mmCIF file of C-alpha atoms in Angstrom:
data_model
loop_
_atom_site.group_PDB
_atom_site.id
_atom_site.type_symbol
_atom_site.label_atom_id
_atom_site.label_comp_id
_atom_site.label_asym_id
_atom_site.label_seq_id
_atom_site.Cartn_x
_atom_site.Cartn_y
_atom_site.Cartn_z
ATOM 1 C CA MET A 1 0.303 -0.121 -0.074
ATOM 2 C CA GLN A 2 1.189 4.089 -0.959
ATOM 3 C CA ARG A 3 1.785 5.938 1.542
ATOM 4 C CA HIS A 4 -0.966 8.808 2.916
ATOM 5 C CA VAL A 5 0.157 12.341 3.882
ATOM 6 C CA GLU A 6 -2.112 14.498 6.291
ATOM 7 C CA ALA A 7 -1.967 17.925 7.559
ATOM 8 C CA ARG A 8 -2.811 20.474 9.418
ATOM 9 C CA THR A 9 -2.989 23.428 11.829
ATOM 10 C CA GLU A 10 -4.408 23.457 15.737
ATOM 11 C CA ARG A 11 -4.057 26.144 17.865
ATOM 12 C CA PHE A 12 -2.749 25.558 21.215
ATOM 13 C CA ALA A 13 -3.241 28.990 24.369
ATOM 14 C CA THR A 14 -1.021 29.213 26.589
ATOM 15 C CA LYS A 15 -1.327 29.568 30.521
ATOM 16 C CA ALA A 16 -0.141 32.593 30.843
ATOM 17 C CA PRO A 17 1.434 35.362 28.262
ATOM 18 C CA PHE A 18 4.287 33.986 27.154
ATOM 19 C CA VAL A 19 6.759 37.479 26.742
ATOM 20 C CA ILE A 20 10.124 37.664 25.772
ATOM 21 C CA ALA A 21 11.872 40.219 23.955
ATOM 22 C CA ARG A 22 10.280 39.947 20.604
ATOM 23 C CA GLY A 23 6.773 40.460 22.400
ATOM 24 C CA ALA A 24 3.780 38.597 23.944
ATOM 25 C CA LYS A 25 2.333 35.356 22.740
ATOM 26 C CA HIS A 26 -1.060 33.847 23.422
ATOM 27 C CA HIS A 27 -1.339 31.289 21.661
ATOM 28 C CA VAL A 28 0.650 28.732 19.548
ATOM 29 C CA ASP A 29 -0.329 27.320 15.957
ATOM 30 C CA VAL A 30 0.940 24.119 15.474
ATOM 31 C CA VAL A 31 1.479 21.962 11.617
ATOM 32 C CA THR A 32 0.460 18.516 12.851
ATOM 33 C CA VAL A 33 1.025 16.075 10.131
ATOM 34 C CA THR A 34 0.080 11.740 9.502
ATOM 35 C CA VAL A 35 1.893 9.200 7.010
ATOM 36 C CA ARG A 36 -0.314 6.628 6.974
ATOM 37 C CA LYS A 37 1.042 2.896 5.328
ATOM 38 C CA ASP A 38 -1.099 -0.197 6.318
ATOM 39 C CA ALA A 39 -1.473 -0.652 9.706
ATOM 40 C CA HIS A 40 0.696 1.596 10.765
ATOM 41 C CA SER A 41 0.710 5.633 11.673
ATOM 42 C CA GLY A 42 3.188 8.110 12.466
ATOM 43 C CA ARG A 43 2.679 11.685 13.761
ATOM 44 C CA GLY A 44 4.656 14.699 13.733
ATOM 45 C CA GLU A 45 4.331 18.361 15.046
ATOM 46 C CA GLY A 46 6.018 21.403 13.650
ATOM 47 C CA THR A 47 5.299 25.229 15.388
ATOM 48 C CA PRO A 48 6.706 27.656 12.481
ATOM 49 C CA ILE A 49 9.282 29.984 13.199
ATOM 50 C CA TYR A 50 8.000 33.205 13.326
ATOM 51 C CA TYR A 51 10.824 35.410 13.129
ATOM 52 C CA ARG A 52 12.380 33.676 9.998
ATOM 53 C CA GLY A 53 9.426 34.349 8.337
ATOM 54 C CA ASP A 54 7.419 31.516 8.585
ATOM 55 C CA ASP A 55 3.739 30.790 9.622
ATOM 56 C CA CYS A 56 1.605 27.526 9.471
ATOM 57 C CA ASP A 57 0.119 28.223 5.455
ATOM 58 C CA LYS A 58 4.132 28.360 4.078
ATOM 59 C CA ALA A 59 4.512 25.117 6.595
ATOM 60 C CA LEU A 60 1.269 23.359 4.674
ATOM 61 C CA ASP A 61 1.975 24.536 1.069
ATOM 62 C CA ALA A 62 6.241 23.530 2.075
ATOM 63 C CA ILE A 63 4.234 19.794 2.754
ATOM 64 C CA ARG A 64 1.696 19.144 0.112
ATOM 65 C CA GLU A 65 4.432 20.724 -2.301
ATOM 66 C CA ALA A 66 6.376 17.363 -0.741
ATOM 67 C CA THR A 67 3.483 15.285 -0.149
ATOM 68 C CA PRO A 68 3.942 13.272 -3.501
ATOM 69 C CA ALA A 69 7.828 12.275 -2.923
ATOM 70 C CA ILE A 70 6.683 11.187 0.659
ATOM 71 C CA GLU A 71 3.654 8.531 -0.642
ATOM 72 C CA ALA A 72 6.070 7.332 -3.314
ATOM 73 C CA GLY A 73 8.426 6.069 -0.728
ATOM 74 C CA ALA A 74 10.967 9.222 -0.055
ATOM 75 C CA ARG A 75 12.885 8.389 3.199
ATOM 76 C CA ARG A 76 13.709 10.739 5.825
ATOM 77 C CA ALA A 77 17.457 11.163 4.711
ATOM 78 C CA ASP A 78 15.953 13.066 1.373
ATOM 79 C CA LEU A 79 13.998 15.724 3.259
ATOM 80 C CA LEU A 80 16.800 16.853 3.865
ATOM 81 C CA ASP A 81 17.611 17.559 0.092
ATOM 82 C CA LEU A 82 13.429 17.582 -0.565
ATOM 83 C CA MET A 83 12.297 20.897 0.874
ATOM 84 C CA PRO A 84 14.501 23.642 3.751
ATOM 85 C CA ALA A 85 14.817 22.727 7.374
ATOM 86 C CA GLY A 86 11.875 24.709 9.532
ATOM 87 C CA ALA A 87 8.500 23.322 10.736
ATOM 88 C CA ALA A 88 7.352 21.629 7.284
ATOM 89 C CA ARG A 89 10.489 19.068 7.537
ATOM 90 C CA ASN A 90 10.357 18.855 11.181
ATOM 91 C CA ALA A 91 7.017 17.631 11.086
ATOM 92 C CA LEU A 92 7.479 14.706 8.770
ATOM 93 C CA ASP A 93 10.645 13.867 9.923
ATOM 94 C CA ALA A 94 9.080 13.019 12.913
ATOM 95 C CA ALA A 95 5.857 11.565 10.943
ATOM 96 C CA LEU A 96 8.103 9.700 9.356
ATOM 97 C CA TRP A 97 10.525 8.188 12.063
ATOM 98 C CA ASP A 98 7.190 7.125 13.613
ATOM 99 C CA LEU A 99 5.901 5.841 11.034
ATOM 100 C CA GLU A 100 10.005 2.929 11.258
ATOM 101 C CA ALA A 101 9.006 2.978 14.493
ATOM 102 C CA LYS A 102 6.006 1.144 14.269
ATOM 103 C CA GLU A 103 6.397 -0.614 10.932
ATOM 104 C CA ALA A 104 9.969 -2.332 12.606
ATOM 105 C CA ARG A 105 8.283 -2.770 16.259
ATOM 106 C CA ARG A 106 11.761 -0.758 17.951
ATOM 107 C CA PRO A 107 11.417 2.313 19.463
ATOM 108 C CA VAL A 108 13.035 5.086 17.698
ATOM 109 C CA TRP A 109 16.108 5.350 20.776
ATOM 110 C CA GLN A 110 16.411 1.203 19.581
ATOM 111 C CA MET A 111 16.894 2.348 16.579
ATOM 112 C CA ILE A 112 19.499 5.029 17.182
ATOM 113 C CA GLY A 113 21.091 3.398 18.730
ATOM 114 C CA LEU A 114 21.076 5.086 22.406
ATOM 115 C CA PRO A 115 20.854 3.397 25.770
ATOM 116 C CA GLU A 116 17.289 2.847 27.363
ATOM 117 C CA PRO A 117 16.276 6.348 28.144
ATOM 118 C CA ARG A 118 15.211 7.830 31.547
ATOM 119 C CA PRO A 119 14.312 10.841 33.132
ATOM 120 C CA VAL A 120 15.582 14.115 31.983
ATOM 121 C CA LEU A 121 15.891 17.772 33.531
ATOM 122 C CA THR A 122 14.477 19.967 31.441
ATOM 123 C CA ALA A 123 14.748 23.911 32.700
ATOM 124 C CA TYR A 124 11.896 25.948 33.534
ATOM 125 C CA THR A 125 10.928 29.043 31.523
ATOM 126 C CA ILE A 126 10.597 32.185 33.169
ATOM 127 C CA SER A 127 8.885 34.379 30.704
ATOM 128 C CA LEU A 128 10.271 38.542 30.898
ATOM 129 C CA SER A 129 8.694 41.236 32.651
ATOM 130 C CA ASP A 130 10.039 43.676 35.517
ATOM 131 C CA PRO A 131 11.613 42.077 38.177
ATOM 132 C CA ALA A 132 8.949 41.948 40.802
ATOM 133 C CA ASP A 133 6.702 39.558 38.069
ATOM 134 C CA MET A 134 9.524 37.509 37.252
ATOM 135 C CA GLU A 135 10.255 36.816 41.181
ATOM 136 C CA ARG A 136 6.207 36.650 41.276
ATOM 137 C CA GLN A 137 7.051 33.730 38.906
ATOM 138 C CA ALA A 138 10.295 32.667 40.388
ATOM 139 C CA ARG A 139 8.528 31.970 43.402
ATOM 140 C CA ALA A 140 5.608 29.534 42.467
ATOM 141 C CA VAL A 141 7.974 27.339 41.040
ATOM 142 C CA ALA A 142 10.950 28.121 42.998
ATOM 143 C CA ALA A 143 11.399 23.975 43.563
ATOM 144 C CA ARG A 144 12.408 23.690 40.666
ATOM 145 C CA GLU A 145 15.693 22.944 39.957
ATOM 146 C CA LEU A 146 16.454 24.570 36.846
ATOM 147 C CA LEU A 147 14.756 27.886 35.891
ATOM 148 C CA LYS A 148 15.685 29.956 32.340
ATOM 149 C CA LEU A 149 14.843 33.347 32.661
ATOM 150 C CA LYS A 150 13.914 35.082 29.395
ATOM 151 C CA LEU A 151 15.870 39.320 29.569
ATOM 152 C CA GLY A 152 15.654 42.052 27.736
ATOM 153 C CA GLY A 153 18.287 44.158 28.109
ATOM 154 C CA GLU A 154 18.121 47.135 30.257
ATOM 155 C CA GLY A 155 16.998 45.706 33.947
ATOM 156 C CA ASP A 156 18.760 42.591 33.904
ATOM 157 C CA ILE A 157 20.307 42.444 36.519
ATOM 158 C CA ASP A 158 17.884 43.419 38.516
ATOM 159 C CA ARG A 159 15.560 40.813 36.787
ATOM 160 C CA VAL A 160 17.982 37.917 37.808
ATOM 161 C CA ARG A 161 18.768 39.394 41.923
ATOM 162 C CA ALA A 162 14.938 39.535 41.574
ATOM 163 C CA VAL A 163 14.256 36.132 40.495
ATOM 164 C CA ARG A 164 17.448 34.149 42.894
ATOM 165 C CA GLN A 165 15.544 35.792 45.484
ATOM 166 C CA ALA A 166 12.624 33.910 45.210
ATOM 167 C CA ALA A 167 14.599 30.561 44.079
ATOM 168 C CA PRO A 168 17.852 31.156 46.421
ATOM 169 C CA ASP A 169 18.093 27.512 44.995
ATOM 170 C CA ALA A 170 17.814 26.827 41.829
ATOM 171 C CA ARG A 171 20.205 27.056 38.517
ATOM 172 C CA LEU A 172 19.623 29.506 36.407
ATOM 173 C CA ILE A 173 20.173 29.665 33.075
ATOM 174 C CA ALA A 174 18.969 33.043 30.800
ATOM 175 C CA ASP A 175 17.284 34.182 27.581
ATOM 176 C CA ALA A 176 18.951 37.885 26.235
ATOM 177 C CA ASN A 177 17.092 36.430 22.906
ATOM 178 C CA GLN A 178 19.029 39.045 21.233
ATOM 179 C CA SER A 179 18.297 41.924 23.017
ATOM 180 C CA TRP A 180 21.661 42.867 24.449
ATOM 181 C CA VAL A 181 22.383 45.329 21.755
ATOM 182 C CA GLY A 182 24.282 48.113 22.911
ATOM 183 C CA GLN A 183 25.343 46.712 26.345
ATOM 184 C CA ASP A 184 28.763 45.824 28.258
ATOM 185 C CA ILE A 185 28.181 41.774 28.032
ATOM 186 C CA GLU A 186 31.312 40.718 29.211
ATOM 187 C CA ALA A 187 29.830 43.321 32.835
ATOM 188 C CA LEU A 188 26.416 41.660 32.692
ATOM 189 C CA CYS A 189 28.360 38.081 32.162
ATOM 190 C CA HIS A 190 30.113 38.706 35.463
ATOM 191 C CA ALA A 191 27.490 40.450 37.940
ATOM 192 C CA LEU A 192 25.188 37.989 36.600
ATOM 193 C CA HIS A 193 28.052 34.508 36.991
ATOM 194 C CA ALA A 194 27.817 36.226 40.622
ATOM 195 C CA LEU A 195 24.027 35.902 40.427
ATOM 196 C CA GLY A 196 24.534 32.006 40.161
ATOM 197 C CA VAL A 197 24.182 32.108 36.326
ATOM 198 C CA GLU A 198 24.583 29.807 34.499
ATOM 199 C CA LEU A 199 24.609 30.057 30.541
ATOM 200 C CA VAL A 200 23.564 32.768 28.534
ATOM 201 C CA GLU A 201 21.842 32.612 25.050
ATOM 202 C CA GLN A 202 22.313 34.772 22.225
ATOM 203 C CA PRO A 203 22.878 38.210 23.406
ATOM 204 C CA LEU A 204 22.844 40.008 19.701
ATOM 205 C CA PRO A 205 20.859 39.611 17.154
ATOM 206 C CA ALA A 206 21.305 36.384 14.775
ATOM 207 C CA GLY A 207 24.192 37.933 11.881
ATOM 208 C CA GLU A 208 26.152 40.229 14.156
ATOM 209 C CA ASP A 209 28.122 37.022 16.182
ATOM 210 C CA ALA A 210 31.501 38.430 15.233
ATOM 211 C CA ALA A 211 31.268 40.929 18.076
ATOM 212 C CA LEU A 212 31.576 38.094 20.782
ATOM 213 C CA ARG A 213 35.025 36.447 19.173
ATOM 214 C CA ASP A 214 37.432 38.848 21.179
ATOM 215 C CA LEU A 215 34.771 38.910 24.606
ATOM 216 C CA ARG A 216 36.027 36.606 27.408
ATOM 217 C CA PRO A 217 32.617 36.366 29.173
ATOM 218 C CA ALA A 218 32.886 34.360 32.866
ATOM 219 C CA ILE A 219 29.574 33.050 31.996
ATOM 220 C CA PRO A 220 29.165 30.651 28.606
ATOM 221 C CA LEU A 221 27.652 31.946 25.562
ATOM 222 C CA ALA A 222 25.533 29.523 23.408
ATOM 223 C CA ALA A 223 23.788 30.209 19.996
ATOM 224 C CA ASP A 224 19.953 30.347 19.484
ATOM 225 C CA GLU A 225 18.808 31.998 17.000
ATOM 226 C CA SER A 226 21.890 32.303 15.664
ATOM 227 C CA CYS A 227 22.327 27.798 14.565
ATOM 228 C CA HIS A 228 19.728 26.140 12.418
ATOM 229 C CA THR A 229 21.969 23.391 11.052
ATOM 230 C CA ARG A 230 25.717 22.186 10.303
ATOM 231 C CA ALA A 231 26.017 24.509 7.799
ATOM 232 C CA ASP A 232 25.613 27.801 10.889
ATOM 233 C CA LEU A 233 28.568 25.691 13.236
ATOM 234 C CA ASP A 234 32.046 26.922 11.614
ATOM 235 C CA THR A 235 31.260 31.046 12.457
ATOM 236 C CA LEU A 236 30.425 29.747 16.049
ATOM 237 C CA VAL A 237 33.610 28.151 16.682
ATOM 238 C CA GLY A 238 35.532 30.922 18.529
ATOM 239 C CA ARG A 239 31.751 32.833 19.499
ATOM 240 C CA TYR A 240 30.262 30.653 21.042
ATOM 241 C CA ARG A 241 30.688 27.404 23.524
ATOM 242 C CA PHE A 242 27.250 25.655 23.478
ATOM 243 C CA ILE A 243 24.693 25.631 20.312
ATOM 244 C CA ASN A 244 20.638 24.870 21.300
ATOM 245 C CA VAL A 245 19.405 22.636 18.895
ATOM 246 C CA LYS A 246 15.940 22.806 18.040
ATOM 247 C CA LEU A 247 14.159 20.562 16.368
ATOM 248 C CA ASP A 248 12.298 23.333 14.144
ATOM 249 C CA LYS A 249 14.288 25.397 13.402
ATOM 250 C CA ALA A 250 16.884 21.949 12.153
ATOM 251 C CA GLY A 251 13.904 20.574 10.257
ATOM 252 C CA GLY A 252 13.738 17.696 12.087
ATOM 253 C CA LEU A 253 15.420 15.001 14.179
ATOM 254 C CA THR A 254 17.270 13.456 11.516
ATOM 255 C CA GLU A 255 19.353 16.714 11.105
ATOM 256 C CA ALA A 256 19.010 17.755 15.156
ATOM 257 C CA LEU A 257 21.033 14.253 15.370
ATOM 258 C CA ALA A 258 24.230 15.157 12.778
ATOM 259 C CA LEU A 259 24.377 18.773 13.961
ATOM 260 C CA ILE A 260 24.978 17.381 18.102
ATOM 261 C CA HIS A 261 27.719 15.189 16.357
ATOM 262 C CA ALA A 262 29.122 18.101 14.177
ATOM 263 C CA ALA A 263 29.164 20.432 16.906
ATOM 264 C CA ARG A 264 31.179 18.220 19.499
ATOM 265 C CA ARG A 265 33.510 16.963 16.791
ATOM 266 C CA ARG A 266 33.766 21.366 17.535
ATOM 267 C CA GLY A 267 34.222 21.615 20.790
ATOM 268 C CA LEU A 268 31.113 22.817 21.421
ATOM 269 C CA GLY A 269 28.606 22.044 24.312
ATOM 270 C CA VAL A 270 25.358 21.422 23.924
ATOM 271 C CA MET A 271 21.220 22.338 25.257
ATOM 272 C CA THR A 272 18.059 21.484 23.295
ATOM 273 C CA GLY A 273 15.874 22.710 23.427
ATOM 274 C CA CYS A 274 11.607 23.712 21.805
ATOM 275 C CA MET A 275 9.317 26.545 20.779
ATOM 276 C CA LEU A 276 5.394 26.914 22.094
ATOM 277 C CA SER A 277 4.501 23.109 21.388
ATOM 278 C CA THR A 278 2.836 20.583 22.539
ATOM 279 C CA SER A 279 4.186 16.893 24.076
ATOM 280 C CA LEU A 280 3.844 15.841 20.684
ATOM 281 C CA GLY A 281 5.888 18.341 19.316
ATOM 282 C CA VAL A 282 8.934 17.240 22.582
ATOM 283 C CA ALA A 283 8.773 14.136 22.203
ATOM 284 C CA PRO A 284 11.457 13.707 19.665
ATOM 285 C CA ALA A 285 13.879 16.269 20.832
ATOM 286 C CA PHE A 286 13.695 14.138 24.011
ATOM 287 C CA MET A 287 15.949 11.919 21.324
ATOM 288 C CA ALA A 288 18.287 14.718 20.589
ATOM 289 C CA ALA A 289 17.999 15.663 24.435
ATOM 290 C CA MET A 290 19.434 12.451 26.080
ATOM 291 C CA GLN A 291 22.303 13.464 23.974
ATOM 292 C CA SER A 292 22.530 17.138 25.674
ATOM 293 C CA ASP A 293 24.461 19.331 28.294
ATOM 294 C CA TYR A 294 21.002 21.346 28.691
ATOM 295 C CA ALA A 295 17.349 20.541 28.024
ATOM 296 C CA ASP A 296 14.619 23.297 27.801
ATOM 297 C CA LEU A 297 11.453 21.008 26.560
ATOM 298 C CA ASP A 298 8.901 22.941 28.690
ATOM 299 C CA GLY A 299 6.795 23.486 25.538
ATOM 300 C CA PRO A 300 3.702 21.782 27.129
ATOM 301 C CA LEU A 301 3.931 23.477 30.080
ATOM 302 C CA LEU A 302 3.220 26.372 29.604
ATOM 303 C CA LEU A 303 -0.169 25.501 27.450
ATOM 304 C CA ALA A 304 -3.337 26.004 29.152
ATOM 305 C CA ALA A 305 -4.024 22.331 28.335
ATOM 306 C CA ASP A 306 -1.088 19.632 25.960
ATOM 307 C CA ARG A 307 -2.708 16.772 23.573
ATOM 308 C CA MET A 308 -4.359 14.028 25.437
ATOM 309 C CA GLY A 309 -1.681 11.146 26.476
ATOM 310 C CA GLY A 310 1.275 13.839 26.529
ATOM 311 C CA LEU A 311 3.974 13.385 28.397
ATOM 312 C CA GLU A 312 5.015 12.697 31.899
ATOM 313 C CA PHE A 313 6.565 16.009 33.545
ATOM 314 C CA SER A 314 7.646 15.141 37.700
ATOM 315 C CA GLY A 315 9.594 17.171 39.785
ATOM 316 C CA SER A 316 11.882 18.831 37.346
ATOM 317 C CA ASP A 317 12.641 15.972 35.137
ATOM 318 C CA VAL A 318 10.705 15.262 31.822
ATOM 319 C CA HIS A 319 10.361 11.587 31.111
ATOM 320 C CA PRO A 320 10.547 9.576 27.876
ATOM 321 C CA PRO A 321 8.048 9.411 25.397
ATOM 322 C CA HIS A 322 5.128 6.764 25.631
ATOM 323 C CA ALA A 323 5.229 4.654 22.331
ATOM 324 C CA ALA A 324 1.270 5.874 22.009
ATOM 325 C CA LEU A 325 2.008 8.850 21.444
ATOM 326 C CA TRP A 326 5.662 8.828 19.279
ATOM 327 C CA GLY A 327 8.829 6.383 18.265
#
């Protein structure tokens, strides 16, 4: 029987406004793909990356354009040449992984050659706001082991100081979301290091990373918007010490696994992150997170309601996906 591809858009409300330096989100629109063959079906989800001009309509168009090749038998590796990186390719790639696992009656982690999965520590995001509100957010989740703070430039030290007061025992990482233009990055990192911040993501806009080359920040810097696929890596060495791997940026788990391997060869550390997404979108990222130094897979926790049968979160950990969900 020939494969059959189905794709649609779904909207999920956020639990509270999700605020970063680029603005606030009250919902997320995702593209969901199902690939059927015989008695089996595989599912995948992608969140279009709006700052790159992507949206669900464009993702659906890309999936429709690739559908004849997928239905004719194109494999995951073929997608790397068939489609550009992005949410559409990620959703199709995840659906094909899921389908292959069901056809082979083997979980994806075995197909990759990973050890049996165990729960992974995930960061929990504190949205950008004024110090008092970020302190309030942090106090509500102070028992979590790892918090990720969304920063915005002016006033960031006060924001982090307020979170530290509310959560004195939590580990902290921060995401500047390209907002530190015109800031003294070394001085900011020195001050944040004193407050226990371990890592700072993307201080400057993508494309302006050359300004980081001669810096000696007290905290390691991680490339997020500046790192999508393996093609970006050579420009990041000497500017960043970590990369943030997101499946929607990489265009799927297939490329993400290759990206992690290539980053390690260059001496870069790895964080696995996610866009706002449901458990279906995060499940494939768990396989990448198993090979990472940091995981930021809290997307489903930030939604008003996840998909039924979603991932299990307990304490500060996210548990491996079960077969009924994905993989």
